[in-house]
Short mmCIF file of C-alpha atoms and ligand atoms in Angstrom, two decimals:
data_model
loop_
_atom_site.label_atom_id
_atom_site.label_comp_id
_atom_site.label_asym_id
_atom_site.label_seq_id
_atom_site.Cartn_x
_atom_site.Cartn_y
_atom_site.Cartn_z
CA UNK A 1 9.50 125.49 34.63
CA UNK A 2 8.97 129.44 34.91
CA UNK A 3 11.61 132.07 35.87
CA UNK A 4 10.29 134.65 37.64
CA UNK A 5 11.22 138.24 38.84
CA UNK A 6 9.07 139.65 41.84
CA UNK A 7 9.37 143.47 42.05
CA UNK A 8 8.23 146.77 43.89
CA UNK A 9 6.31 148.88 41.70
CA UNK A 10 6.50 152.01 43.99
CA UNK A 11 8.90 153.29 46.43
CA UNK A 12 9.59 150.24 48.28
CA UNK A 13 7.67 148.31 51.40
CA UNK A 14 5.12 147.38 49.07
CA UNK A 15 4.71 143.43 51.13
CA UNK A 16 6.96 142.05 48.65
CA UNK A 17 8.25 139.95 51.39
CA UNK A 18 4.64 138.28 51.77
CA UNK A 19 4.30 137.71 48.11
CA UNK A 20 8.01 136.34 47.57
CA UNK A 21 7.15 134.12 50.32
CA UNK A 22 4.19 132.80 48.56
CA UNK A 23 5.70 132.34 45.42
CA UNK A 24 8.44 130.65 46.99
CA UNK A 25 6.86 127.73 47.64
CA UNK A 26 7.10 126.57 44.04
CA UNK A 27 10.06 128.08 43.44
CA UNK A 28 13.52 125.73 43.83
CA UNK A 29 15.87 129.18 43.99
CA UNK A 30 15.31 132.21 45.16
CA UNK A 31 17.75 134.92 44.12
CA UNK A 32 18.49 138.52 45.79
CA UNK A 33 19.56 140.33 43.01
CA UNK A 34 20.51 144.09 44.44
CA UNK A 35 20.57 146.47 47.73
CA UNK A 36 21.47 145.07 50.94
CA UNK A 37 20.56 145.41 54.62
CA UNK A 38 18.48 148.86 53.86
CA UNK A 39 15.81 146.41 52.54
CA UNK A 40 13.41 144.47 55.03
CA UNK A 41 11.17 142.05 54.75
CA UNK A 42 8.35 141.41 57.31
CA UNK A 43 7.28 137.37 57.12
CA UNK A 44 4.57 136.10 59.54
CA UNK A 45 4.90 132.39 60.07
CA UNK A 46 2.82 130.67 62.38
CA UNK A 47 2.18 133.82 64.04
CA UNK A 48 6.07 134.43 64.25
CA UNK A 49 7.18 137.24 62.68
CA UNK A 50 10.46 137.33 61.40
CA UNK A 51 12.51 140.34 60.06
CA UNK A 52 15.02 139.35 57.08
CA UNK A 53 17.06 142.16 55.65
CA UNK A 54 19.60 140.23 52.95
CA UNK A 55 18.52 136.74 53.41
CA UNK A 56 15.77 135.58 50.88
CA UNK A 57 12.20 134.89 52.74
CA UNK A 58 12.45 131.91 50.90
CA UNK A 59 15.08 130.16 53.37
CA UNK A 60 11.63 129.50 55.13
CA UNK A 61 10.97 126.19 53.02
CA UNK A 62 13.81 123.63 53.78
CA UNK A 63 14.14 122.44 50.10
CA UNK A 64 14.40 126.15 48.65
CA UNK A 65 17.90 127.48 47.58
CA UNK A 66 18.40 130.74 48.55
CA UNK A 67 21.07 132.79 46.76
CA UNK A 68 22.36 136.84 47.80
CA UNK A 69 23.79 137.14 44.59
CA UNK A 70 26.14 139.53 42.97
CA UNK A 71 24.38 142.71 42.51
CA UNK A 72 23.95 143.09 46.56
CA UNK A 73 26.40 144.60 49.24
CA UNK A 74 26.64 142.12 52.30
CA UNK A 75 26.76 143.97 55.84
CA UNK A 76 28.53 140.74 57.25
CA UNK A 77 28.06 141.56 61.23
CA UNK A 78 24.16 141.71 60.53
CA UNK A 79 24.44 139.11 57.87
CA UNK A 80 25.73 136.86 60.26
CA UNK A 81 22.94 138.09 63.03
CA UNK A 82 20.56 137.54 60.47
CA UNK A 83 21.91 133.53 60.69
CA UNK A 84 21.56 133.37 64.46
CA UNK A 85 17.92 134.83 64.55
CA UNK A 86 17.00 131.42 62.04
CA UNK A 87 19.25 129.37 64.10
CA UNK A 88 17.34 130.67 66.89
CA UNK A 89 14.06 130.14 65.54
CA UNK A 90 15.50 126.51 64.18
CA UNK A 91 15.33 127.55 60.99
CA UNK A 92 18.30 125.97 58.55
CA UNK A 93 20.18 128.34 56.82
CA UNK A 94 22.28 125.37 54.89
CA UNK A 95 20.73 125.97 51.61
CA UNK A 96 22.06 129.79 51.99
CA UNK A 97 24.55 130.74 49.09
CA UNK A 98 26.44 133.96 48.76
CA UNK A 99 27.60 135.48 45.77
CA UNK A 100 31.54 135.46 45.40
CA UNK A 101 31.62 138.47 43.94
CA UNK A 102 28.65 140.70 45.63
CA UNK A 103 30.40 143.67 47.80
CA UNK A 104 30.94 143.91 51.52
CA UNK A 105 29.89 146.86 53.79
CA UNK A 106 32.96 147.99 55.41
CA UNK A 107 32.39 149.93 59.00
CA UNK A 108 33.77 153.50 57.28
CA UNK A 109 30.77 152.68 54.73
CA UNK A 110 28.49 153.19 57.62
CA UNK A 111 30.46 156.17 58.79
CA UNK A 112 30.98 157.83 55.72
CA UNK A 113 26.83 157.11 54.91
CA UNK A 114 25.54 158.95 57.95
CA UNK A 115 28.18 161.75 57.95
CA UNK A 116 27.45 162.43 54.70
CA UNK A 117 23.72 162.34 55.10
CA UNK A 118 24.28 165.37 57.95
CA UNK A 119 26.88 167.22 56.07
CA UNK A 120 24.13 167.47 53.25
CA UNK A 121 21.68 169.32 55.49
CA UNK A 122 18.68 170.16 53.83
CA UNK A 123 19.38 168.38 50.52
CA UNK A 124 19.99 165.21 52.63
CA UNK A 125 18.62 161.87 50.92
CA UNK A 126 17.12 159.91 54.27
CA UNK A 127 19.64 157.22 53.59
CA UNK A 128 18.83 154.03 56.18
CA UNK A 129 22.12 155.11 57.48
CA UNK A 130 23.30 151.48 56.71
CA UNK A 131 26.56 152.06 54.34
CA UNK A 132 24.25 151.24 51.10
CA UNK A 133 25.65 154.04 49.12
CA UNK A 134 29.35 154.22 49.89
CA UNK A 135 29.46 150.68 49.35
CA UNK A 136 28.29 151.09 45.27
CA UNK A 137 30.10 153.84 45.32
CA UNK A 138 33.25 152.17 45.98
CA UNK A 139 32.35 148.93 44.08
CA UNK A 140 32.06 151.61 40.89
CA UNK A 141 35.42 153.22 41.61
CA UNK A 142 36.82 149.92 42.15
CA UNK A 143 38.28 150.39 45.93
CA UNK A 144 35.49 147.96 46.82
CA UNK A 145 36.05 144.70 49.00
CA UNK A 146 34.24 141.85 47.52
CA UNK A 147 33.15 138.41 49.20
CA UNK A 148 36.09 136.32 47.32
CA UNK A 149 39.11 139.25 49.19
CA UNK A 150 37.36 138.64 52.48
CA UNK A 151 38.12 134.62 51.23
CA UNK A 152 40.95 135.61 51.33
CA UNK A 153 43.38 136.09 54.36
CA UNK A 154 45.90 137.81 53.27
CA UNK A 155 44.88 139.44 50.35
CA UNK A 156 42.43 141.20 52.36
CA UNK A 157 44.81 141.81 55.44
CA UNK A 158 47.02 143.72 52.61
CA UNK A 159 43.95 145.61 50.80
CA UNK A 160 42.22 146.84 54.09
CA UNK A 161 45.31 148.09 54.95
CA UNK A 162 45.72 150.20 51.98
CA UNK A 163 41.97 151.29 52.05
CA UNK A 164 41.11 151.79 55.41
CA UNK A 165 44.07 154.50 55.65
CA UNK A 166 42.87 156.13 52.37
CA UNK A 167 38.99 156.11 54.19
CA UNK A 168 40.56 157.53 57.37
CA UNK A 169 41.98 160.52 55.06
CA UNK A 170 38.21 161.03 54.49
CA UNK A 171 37.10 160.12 57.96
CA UNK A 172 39.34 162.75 59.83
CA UNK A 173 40.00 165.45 57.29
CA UNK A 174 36.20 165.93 56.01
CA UNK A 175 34.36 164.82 58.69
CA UNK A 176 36.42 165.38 61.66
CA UNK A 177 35.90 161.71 62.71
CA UNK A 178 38.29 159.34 64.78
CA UNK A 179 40.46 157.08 62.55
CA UNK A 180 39.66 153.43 62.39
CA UNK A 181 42.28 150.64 63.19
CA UNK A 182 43.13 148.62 60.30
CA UNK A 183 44.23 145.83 62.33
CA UNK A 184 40.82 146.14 64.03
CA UNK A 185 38.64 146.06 60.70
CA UNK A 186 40.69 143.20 59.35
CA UNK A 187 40.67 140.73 63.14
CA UNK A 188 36.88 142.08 62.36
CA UNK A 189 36.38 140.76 59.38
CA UNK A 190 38.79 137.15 59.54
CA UNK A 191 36.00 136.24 62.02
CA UNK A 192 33.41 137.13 59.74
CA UNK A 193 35.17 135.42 56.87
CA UNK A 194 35.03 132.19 58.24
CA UNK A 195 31.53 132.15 59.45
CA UNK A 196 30.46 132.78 55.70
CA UNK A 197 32.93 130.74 54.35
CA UNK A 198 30.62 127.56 53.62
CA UNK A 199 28.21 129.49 52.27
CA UNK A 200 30.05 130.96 49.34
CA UNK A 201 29.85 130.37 45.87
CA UNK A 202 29.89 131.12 42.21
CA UNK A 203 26.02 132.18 41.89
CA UNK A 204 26.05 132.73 38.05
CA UNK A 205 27.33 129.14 37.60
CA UNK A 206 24.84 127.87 40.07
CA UNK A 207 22.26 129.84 38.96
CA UNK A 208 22.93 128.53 35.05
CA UNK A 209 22.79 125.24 36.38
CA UNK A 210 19.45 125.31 37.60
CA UNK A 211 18.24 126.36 34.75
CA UNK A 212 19.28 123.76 32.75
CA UNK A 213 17.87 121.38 34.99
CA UNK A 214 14.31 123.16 34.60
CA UNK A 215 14.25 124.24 38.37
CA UNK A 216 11.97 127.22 38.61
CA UNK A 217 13.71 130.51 39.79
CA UNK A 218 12.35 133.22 41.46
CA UNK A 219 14.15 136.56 41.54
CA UNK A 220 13.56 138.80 44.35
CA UNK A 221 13.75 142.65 44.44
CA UNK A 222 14.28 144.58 47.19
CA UNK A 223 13.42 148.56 47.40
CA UNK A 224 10.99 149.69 44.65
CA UNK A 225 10.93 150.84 40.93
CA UNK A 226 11.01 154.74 42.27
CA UNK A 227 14.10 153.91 44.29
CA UNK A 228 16.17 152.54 41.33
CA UNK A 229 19.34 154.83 40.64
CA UNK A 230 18.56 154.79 37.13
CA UNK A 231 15.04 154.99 36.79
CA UNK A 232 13.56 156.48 40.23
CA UNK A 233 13.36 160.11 41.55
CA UNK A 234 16.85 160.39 41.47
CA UNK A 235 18.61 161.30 43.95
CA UNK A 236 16.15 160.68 46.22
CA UNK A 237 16.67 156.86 45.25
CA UNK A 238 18.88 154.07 46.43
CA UNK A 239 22.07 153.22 44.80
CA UNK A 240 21.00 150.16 43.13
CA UNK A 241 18.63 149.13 40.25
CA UNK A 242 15.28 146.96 42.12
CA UNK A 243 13.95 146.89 38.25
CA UNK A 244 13.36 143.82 36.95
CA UNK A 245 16.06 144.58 33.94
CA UNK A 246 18.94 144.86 37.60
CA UNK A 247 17.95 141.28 38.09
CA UNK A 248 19.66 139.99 35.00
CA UNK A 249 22.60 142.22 36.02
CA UNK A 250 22.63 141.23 39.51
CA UNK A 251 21.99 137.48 39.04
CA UNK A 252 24.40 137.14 35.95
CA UNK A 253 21.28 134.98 34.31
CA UNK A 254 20.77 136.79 30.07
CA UNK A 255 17.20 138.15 29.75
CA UNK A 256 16.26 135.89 27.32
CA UNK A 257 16.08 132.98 30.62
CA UNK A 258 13.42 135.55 32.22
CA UNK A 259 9.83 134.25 32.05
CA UNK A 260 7.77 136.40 33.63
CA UNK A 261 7.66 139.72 35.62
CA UNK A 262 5.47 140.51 38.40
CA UNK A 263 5.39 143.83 40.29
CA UNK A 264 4.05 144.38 43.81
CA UNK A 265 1.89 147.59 44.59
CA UNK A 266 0.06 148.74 47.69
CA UNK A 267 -3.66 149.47 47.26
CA UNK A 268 -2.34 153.10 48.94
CA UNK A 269 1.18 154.67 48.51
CA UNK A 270 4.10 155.00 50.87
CA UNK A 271 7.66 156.04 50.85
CA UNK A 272 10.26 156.57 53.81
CA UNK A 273 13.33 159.21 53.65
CA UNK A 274 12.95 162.54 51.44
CA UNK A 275 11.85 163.66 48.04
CA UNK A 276 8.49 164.40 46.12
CA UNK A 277 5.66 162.55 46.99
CA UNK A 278 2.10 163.78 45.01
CA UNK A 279 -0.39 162.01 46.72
CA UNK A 280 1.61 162.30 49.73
CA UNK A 281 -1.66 163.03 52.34
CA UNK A 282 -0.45 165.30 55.58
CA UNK A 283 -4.05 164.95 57.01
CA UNK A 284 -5.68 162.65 59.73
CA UNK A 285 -6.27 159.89 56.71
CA UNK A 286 -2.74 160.08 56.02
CA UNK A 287 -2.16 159.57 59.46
CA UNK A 288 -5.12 156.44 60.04
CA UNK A 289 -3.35 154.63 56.70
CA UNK A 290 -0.06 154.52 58.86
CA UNK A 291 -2.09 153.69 62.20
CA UNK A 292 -4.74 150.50 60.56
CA UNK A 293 -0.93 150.04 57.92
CA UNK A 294 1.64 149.36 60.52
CA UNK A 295 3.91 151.50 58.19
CA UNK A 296 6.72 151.94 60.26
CA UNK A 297 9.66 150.91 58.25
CA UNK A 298 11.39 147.31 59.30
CA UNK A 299 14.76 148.48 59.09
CA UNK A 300 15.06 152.00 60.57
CA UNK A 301 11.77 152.09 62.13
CA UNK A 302 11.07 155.79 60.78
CA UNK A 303 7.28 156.68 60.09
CA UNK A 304 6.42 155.83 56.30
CA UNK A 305 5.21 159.05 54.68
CA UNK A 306 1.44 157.73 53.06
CA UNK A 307 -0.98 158.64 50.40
CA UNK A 308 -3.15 157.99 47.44
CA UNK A 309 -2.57 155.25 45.21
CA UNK A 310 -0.54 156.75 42.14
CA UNK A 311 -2.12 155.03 39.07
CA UNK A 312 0.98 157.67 37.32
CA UNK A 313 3.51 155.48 38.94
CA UNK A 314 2.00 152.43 38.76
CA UNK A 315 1.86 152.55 34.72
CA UNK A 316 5.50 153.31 34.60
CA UNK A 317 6.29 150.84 37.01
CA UNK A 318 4.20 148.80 34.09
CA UNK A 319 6.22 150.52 31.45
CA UNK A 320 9.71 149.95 32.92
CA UNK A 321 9.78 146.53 34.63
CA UNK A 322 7.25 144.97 31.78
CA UNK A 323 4.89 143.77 34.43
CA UNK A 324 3.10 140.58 33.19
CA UNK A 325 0.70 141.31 36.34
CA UNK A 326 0.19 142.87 39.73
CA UNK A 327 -0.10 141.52 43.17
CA UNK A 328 -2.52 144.35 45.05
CA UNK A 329 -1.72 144.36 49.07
CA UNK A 330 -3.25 145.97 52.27
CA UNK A 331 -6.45 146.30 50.33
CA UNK A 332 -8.17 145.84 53.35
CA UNK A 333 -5.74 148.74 55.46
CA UNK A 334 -8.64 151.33 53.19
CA UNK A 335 -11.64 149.12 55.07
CA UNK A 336 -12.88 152.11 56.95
CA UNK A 337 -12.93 154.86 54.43
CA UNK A 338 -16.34 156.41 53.35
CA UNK A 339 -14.57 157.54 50.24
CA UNK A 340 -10.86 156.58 48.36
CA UNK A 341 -9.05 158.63 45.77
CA UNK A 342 -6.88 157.73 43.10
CA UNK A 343 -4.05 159.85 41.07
CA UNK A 344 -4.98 159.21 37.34
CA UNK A 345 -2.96 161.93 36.10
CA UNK A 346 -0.13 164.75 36.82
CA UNK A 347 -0.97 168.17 36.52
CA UNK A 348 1.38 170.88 35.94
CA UNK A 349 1.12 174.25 34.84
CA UNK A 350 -2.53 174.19 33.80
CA UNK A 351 -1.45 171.01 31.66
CA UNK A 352 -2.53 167.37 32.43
CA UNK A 353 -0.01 164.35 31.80
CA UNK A 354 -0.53 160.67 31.97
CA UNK A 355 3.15 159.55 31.80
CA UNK A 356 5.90 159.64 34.48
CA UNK A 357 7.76 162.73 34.09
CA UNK A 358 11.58 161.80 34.25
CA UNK A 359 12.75 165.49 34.77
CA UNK A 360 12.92 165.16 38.53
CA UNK A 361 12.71 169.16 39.02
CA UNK A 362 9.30 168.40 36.83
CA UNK A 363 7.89 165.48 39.32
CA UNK A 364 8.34 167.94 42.68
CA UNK A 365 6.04 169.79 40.76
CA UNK A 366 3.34 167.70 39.48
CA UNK A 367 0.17 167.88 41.55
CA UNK A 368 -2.05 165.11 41.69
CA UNK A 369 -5.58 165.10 39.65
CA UNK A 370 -8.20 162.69 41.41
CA UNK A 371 -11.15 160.53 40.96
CA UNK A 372 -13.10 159.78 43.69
CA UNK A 373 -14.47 156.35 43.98
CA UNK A 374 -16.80 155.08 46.73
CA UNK A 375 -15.63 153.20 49.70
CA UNK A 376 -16.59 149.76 51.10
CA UNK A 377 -16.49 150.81 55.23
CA UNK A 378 -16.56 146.92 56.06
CA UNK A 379 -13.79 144.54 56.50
CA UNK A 380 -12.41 142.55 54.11
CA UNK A 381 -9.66 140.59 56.17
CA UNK A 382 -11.97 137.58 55.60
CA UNK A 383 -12.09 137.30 52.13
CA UNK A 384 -10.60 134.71 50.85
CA UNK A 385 -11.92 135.02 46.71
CA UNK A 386 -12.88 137.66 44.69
CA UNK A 387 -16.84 137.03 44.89
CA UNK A 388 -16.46 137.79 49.08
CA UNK A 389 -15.16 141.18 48.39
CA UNK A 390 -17.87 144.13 48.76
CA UNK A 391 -18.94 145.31 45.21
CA UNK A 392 -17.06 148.77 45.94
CA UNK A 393 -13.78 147.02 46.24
CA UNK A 394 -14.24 145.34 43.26
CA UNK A 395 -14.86 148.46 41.47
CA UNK A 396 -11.48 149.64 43.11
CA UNK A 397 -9.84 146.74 41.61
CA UNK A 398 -10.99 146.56 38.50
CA UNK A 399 -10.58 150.82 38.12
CA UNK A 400 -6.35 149.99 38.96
CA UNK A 401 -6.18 147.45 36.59
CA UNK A 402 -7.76 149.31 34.04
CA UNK A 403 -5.64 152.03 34.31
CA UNK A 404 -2.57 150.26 34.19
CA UNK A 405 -3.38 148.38 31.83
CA UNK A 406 -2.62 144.94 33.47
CA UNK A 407 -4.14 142.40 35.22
CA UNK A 408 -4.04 142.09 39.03
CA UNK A 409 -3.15 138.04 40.07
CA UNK A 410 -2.90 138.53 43.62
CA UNK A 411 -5.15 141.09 46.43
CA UNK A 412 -3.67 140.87 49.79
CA UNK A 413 -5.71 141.51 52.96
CA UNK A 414 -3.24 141.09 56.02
CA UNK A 415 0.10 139.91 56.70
CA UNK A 416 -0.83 136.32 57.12
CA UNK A 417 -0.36 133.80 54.07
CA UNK A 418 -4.14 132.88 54.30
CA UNK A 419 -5.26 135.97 54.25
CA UNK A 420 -4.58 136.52 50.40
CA UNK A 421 -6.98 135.91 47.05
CA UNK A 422 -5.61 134.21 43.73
CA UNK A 423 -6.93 135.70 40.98
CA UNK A 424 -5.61 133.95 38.43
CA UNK A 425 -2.13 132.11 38.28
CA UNK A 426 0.42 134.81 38.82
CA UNK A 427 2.98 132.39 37.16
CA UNK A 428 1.73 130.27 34.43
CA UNK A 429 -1.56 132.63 33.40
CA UNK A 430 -1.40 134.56 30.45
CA UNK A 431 1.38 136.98 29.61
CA UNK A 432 0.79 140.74 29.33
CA UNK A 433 1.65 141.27 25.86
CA UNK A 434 -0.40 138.58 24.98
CA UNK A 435 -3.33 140.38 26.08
CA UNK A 436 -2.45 143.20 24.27
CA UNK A 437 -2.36 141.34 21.08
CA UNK A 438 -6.20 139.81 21.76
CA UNK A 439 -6.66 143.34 22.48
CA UNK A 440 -8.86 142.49 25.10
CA UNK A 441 -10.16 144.84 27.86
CA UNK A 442 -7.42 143.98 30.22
CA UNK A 443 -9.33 145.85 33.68
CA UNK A 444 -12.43 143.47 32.98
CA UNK A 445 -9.76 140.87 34.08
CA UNK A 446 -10.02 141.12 37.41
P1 LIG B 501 19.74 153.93 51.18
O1 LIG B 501 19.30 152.78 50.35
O2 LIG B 501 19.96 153.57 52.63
O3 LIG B 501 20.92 154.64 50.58
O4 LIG B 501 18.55 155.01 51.21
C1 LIG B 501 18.16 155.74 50.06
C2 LIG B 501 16.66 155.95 50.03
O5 LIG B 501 16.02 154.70 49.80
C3 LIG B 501 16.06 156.49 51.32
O6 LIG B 501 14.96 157.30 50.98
C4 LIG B 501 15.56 155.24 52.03
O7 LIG B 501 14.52 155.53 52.92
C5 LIG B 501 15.07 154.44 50.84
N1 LIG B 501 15.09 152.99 51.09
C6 LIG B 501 16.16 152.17 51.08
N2 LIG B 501 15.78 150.90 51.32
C7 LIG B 501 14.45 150.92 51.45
C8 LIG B 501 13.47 149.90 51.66
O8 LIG B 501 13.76 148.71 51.77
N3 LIG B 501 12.18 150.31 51.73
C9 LIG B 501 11.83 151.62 51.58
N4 LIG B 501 12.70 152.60 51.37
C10 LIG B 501 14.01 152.26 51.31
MG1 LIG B 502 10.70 146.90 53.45
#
């Protein structure tokens, strides 16, 4: 039995949704614990791809639970699209639980989010636009509409009427928007109600449950560690916490029932929406990792930003999510490059630093110092084990994982599940601090 958190150690988009889905095959429950339809996952299945934005990738293997649980915000209308598209694809979606207590997206969430976003002009955030924000917002100044209200006729027939004319207030008066019909929202939202309705549960209970009955439990993060409100490059960040420490919160499962953490990097760097980016690359290889990368993002569409692999980054991600190891993807998206660079350190005024600044007005300042490491210019889609990699991308490897200090369990090389290499048990191999203690050279791990 292993409990397991699976998280992005950069700034999201990092193929989580490939590696989640891979891991989900021994895993019985598979729990979103935070964010909501701003996150998506790509998942290639037989060469279908399907987009999921709230429901777990893991809904993909019939015997797999898959929970949203109460740490997320539930957009019901795309929730509920989200349903047809497996339906469609005849894909069950009975093993789908929802939290009782996770939030709901209202429609003036979505208003107030992209109003907001134009009202702040140049300081604006590059929200997906999707109501993510106001919907924390509201859940932490307690106005906020949970899953058990919309369970609830008549409650919620009396709250929305209450809140939606308090949101108009805001609607008309700061933004000079039309008012929204209460009676609308809430003949809106009955509908929805009952199409979620046998899908809802107490997750922490459930959760508990399996547990005791030594099911194995993965926990899936949406966004990345440099999105978290808390711990990213706020406020250029998302409004929830995607570090492993928010799954505990968001599942309602104690830390001392977590096994084992593993983040998710990109062998390059992206990020969509606004705010410092160091190895952010404006040129034409910039432009040819978003070409051979596909990085387009799955929700809004919107041109991923791309550069250098951040090793800076990558050992906080280390530092704050305890990563036990790494899964490495789109190694093979650098195939053509005569030449690859990596940031190993910050530098700012004539100083060099090795360690995450967390003064933000710091970070927009921090240049990026390089080492230059040779290229491979072959493919590497093929490879299939560690020995039919060319010797440079080994080196590459083994260079990351040295400077993080942990060991890399999984390389990715294309979106399809066979297209991966196992380094070493990602689940039951050893534990980071256990390496530590052998002191052993943890790069020559790879
Ligand atoms: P929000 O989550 O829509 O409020 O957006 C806040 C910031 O997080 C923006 O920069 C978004 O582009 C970014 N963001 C939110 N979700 C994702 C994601 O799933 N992948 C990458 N970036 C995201
Ligand atoms: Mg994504």
């Amino acid at each position: 039995m292993a409990n397991v958190i699976v998280i992005g150690a950069q700034w999201g988009d990092e193929g989580k949704g490939k590696i989640t889905d891979l891991l989900s095959k021994s895993a019985d429950v598979v729990v979103r614990y935070q964010g909501g339809v701003n996150a998506g996952h790509t998942v290639v299945v037989d060469g279908q791809t399907l987009k999921l934005h709230l429901i777990p990738s893991g809904i993909l293997y019939p015997q797999t639970e898959c929970i949203i649980g109460s740490g997320t915000v539930i957009d019901p209308e795309l929730l509920i699209a989200e349903l047809d598209q497996l339906a469609a694809l005849e894909i069950s979606s009975q093993n789908l639980l929802i939290s009782e207590t996770a939030h709901i997206t209202m429609p003036y969430h979505r208003l107030i989010d992209q109003a907001a976003e134009e009202r702040r002009g140049e300081h604006k955030i590059g929200t997906t636009g999707r109501g993510i924000g106001p919907t924390y917002a509201d859940k932490s100044e307690r106005t906020g509409i949970r899953v058990l209200d919309l369970m609830d006729p008549e409650g919620l027939s009396k709250k929305l009427r209450w809140t939606v004319g308090y949101k108009n207030v805001i609607l008309e008066k700061l933004y000079n928007l039309p008012p929204l019909d209460p009676e609308e929202v809430i003949d809106q939202y009955l509908v929805y109600a009952e199409r979620l309705r046998p899908h809802v549960v107490d997750c922490s209970l459930k959760i508990y449950d399996a547990i005791q009955r030594r099911r194995n439990i993965l926990f899936e993060g949406a966004q990345g560690t440099l999105l978290d409100l808390d711990h990213g490059t706020y406020p250029y960040v998302t409004s929830s916490n995607p570090v492993a420490g928010g799954a505990c919160v968001g599942a309602g499962v104690g830390p001392t029932m977590i096994d084992r953490v593993i983040g998710v990097a990109k062998a390059y760097t992206t990020r969509v929406g606004e705010g410092p980016f160091p190895t952010e690359l404006g040129d034409v290889i910039g432009e040819s990792l978003c070409d051979r990368g596909a990085e387009f993002g799955t929700t809004t569409g919107r041109r991923r930003r791309c550069g250098w692999f951040d090793a800076v980054i990558g050992r906080y991600a280390v530092r704050i999510n305890g990563l036990d190891c790494l899964a490495i993807t789109k190694l093979d998206v650098l195939d053509q490059l005569p030449e690859i660079k990596v940031c190993v350190a910050y530098e700012m005024d004539g100083k060099h630093y090795q360690d995450f600044p967390s003064n933000a007005r710091h970070f927009a300042r921090c240049r990026p110092v390089y080492k230059t490491l040779p290229g491979w210019q072959q493919p590497t889609d093929h490879c299939r084990s560690l020995k039919d990699l060319p010797p440079q991308a080994l080196e590459y490897l083994k260079f990351l994982a040295e400077l993080m200090e942990v060991p890399i369990a999984i390389v990715s090389l294309g979106a399809s599940r066979d297209q991966t290499i196992i380094v070493e048990d990602p689940i039951h191999g050893p534990k980071r601090a256990l390496l530590y203690a052998n002191s052993a050279p943890l790069g020559s791990r790879v």
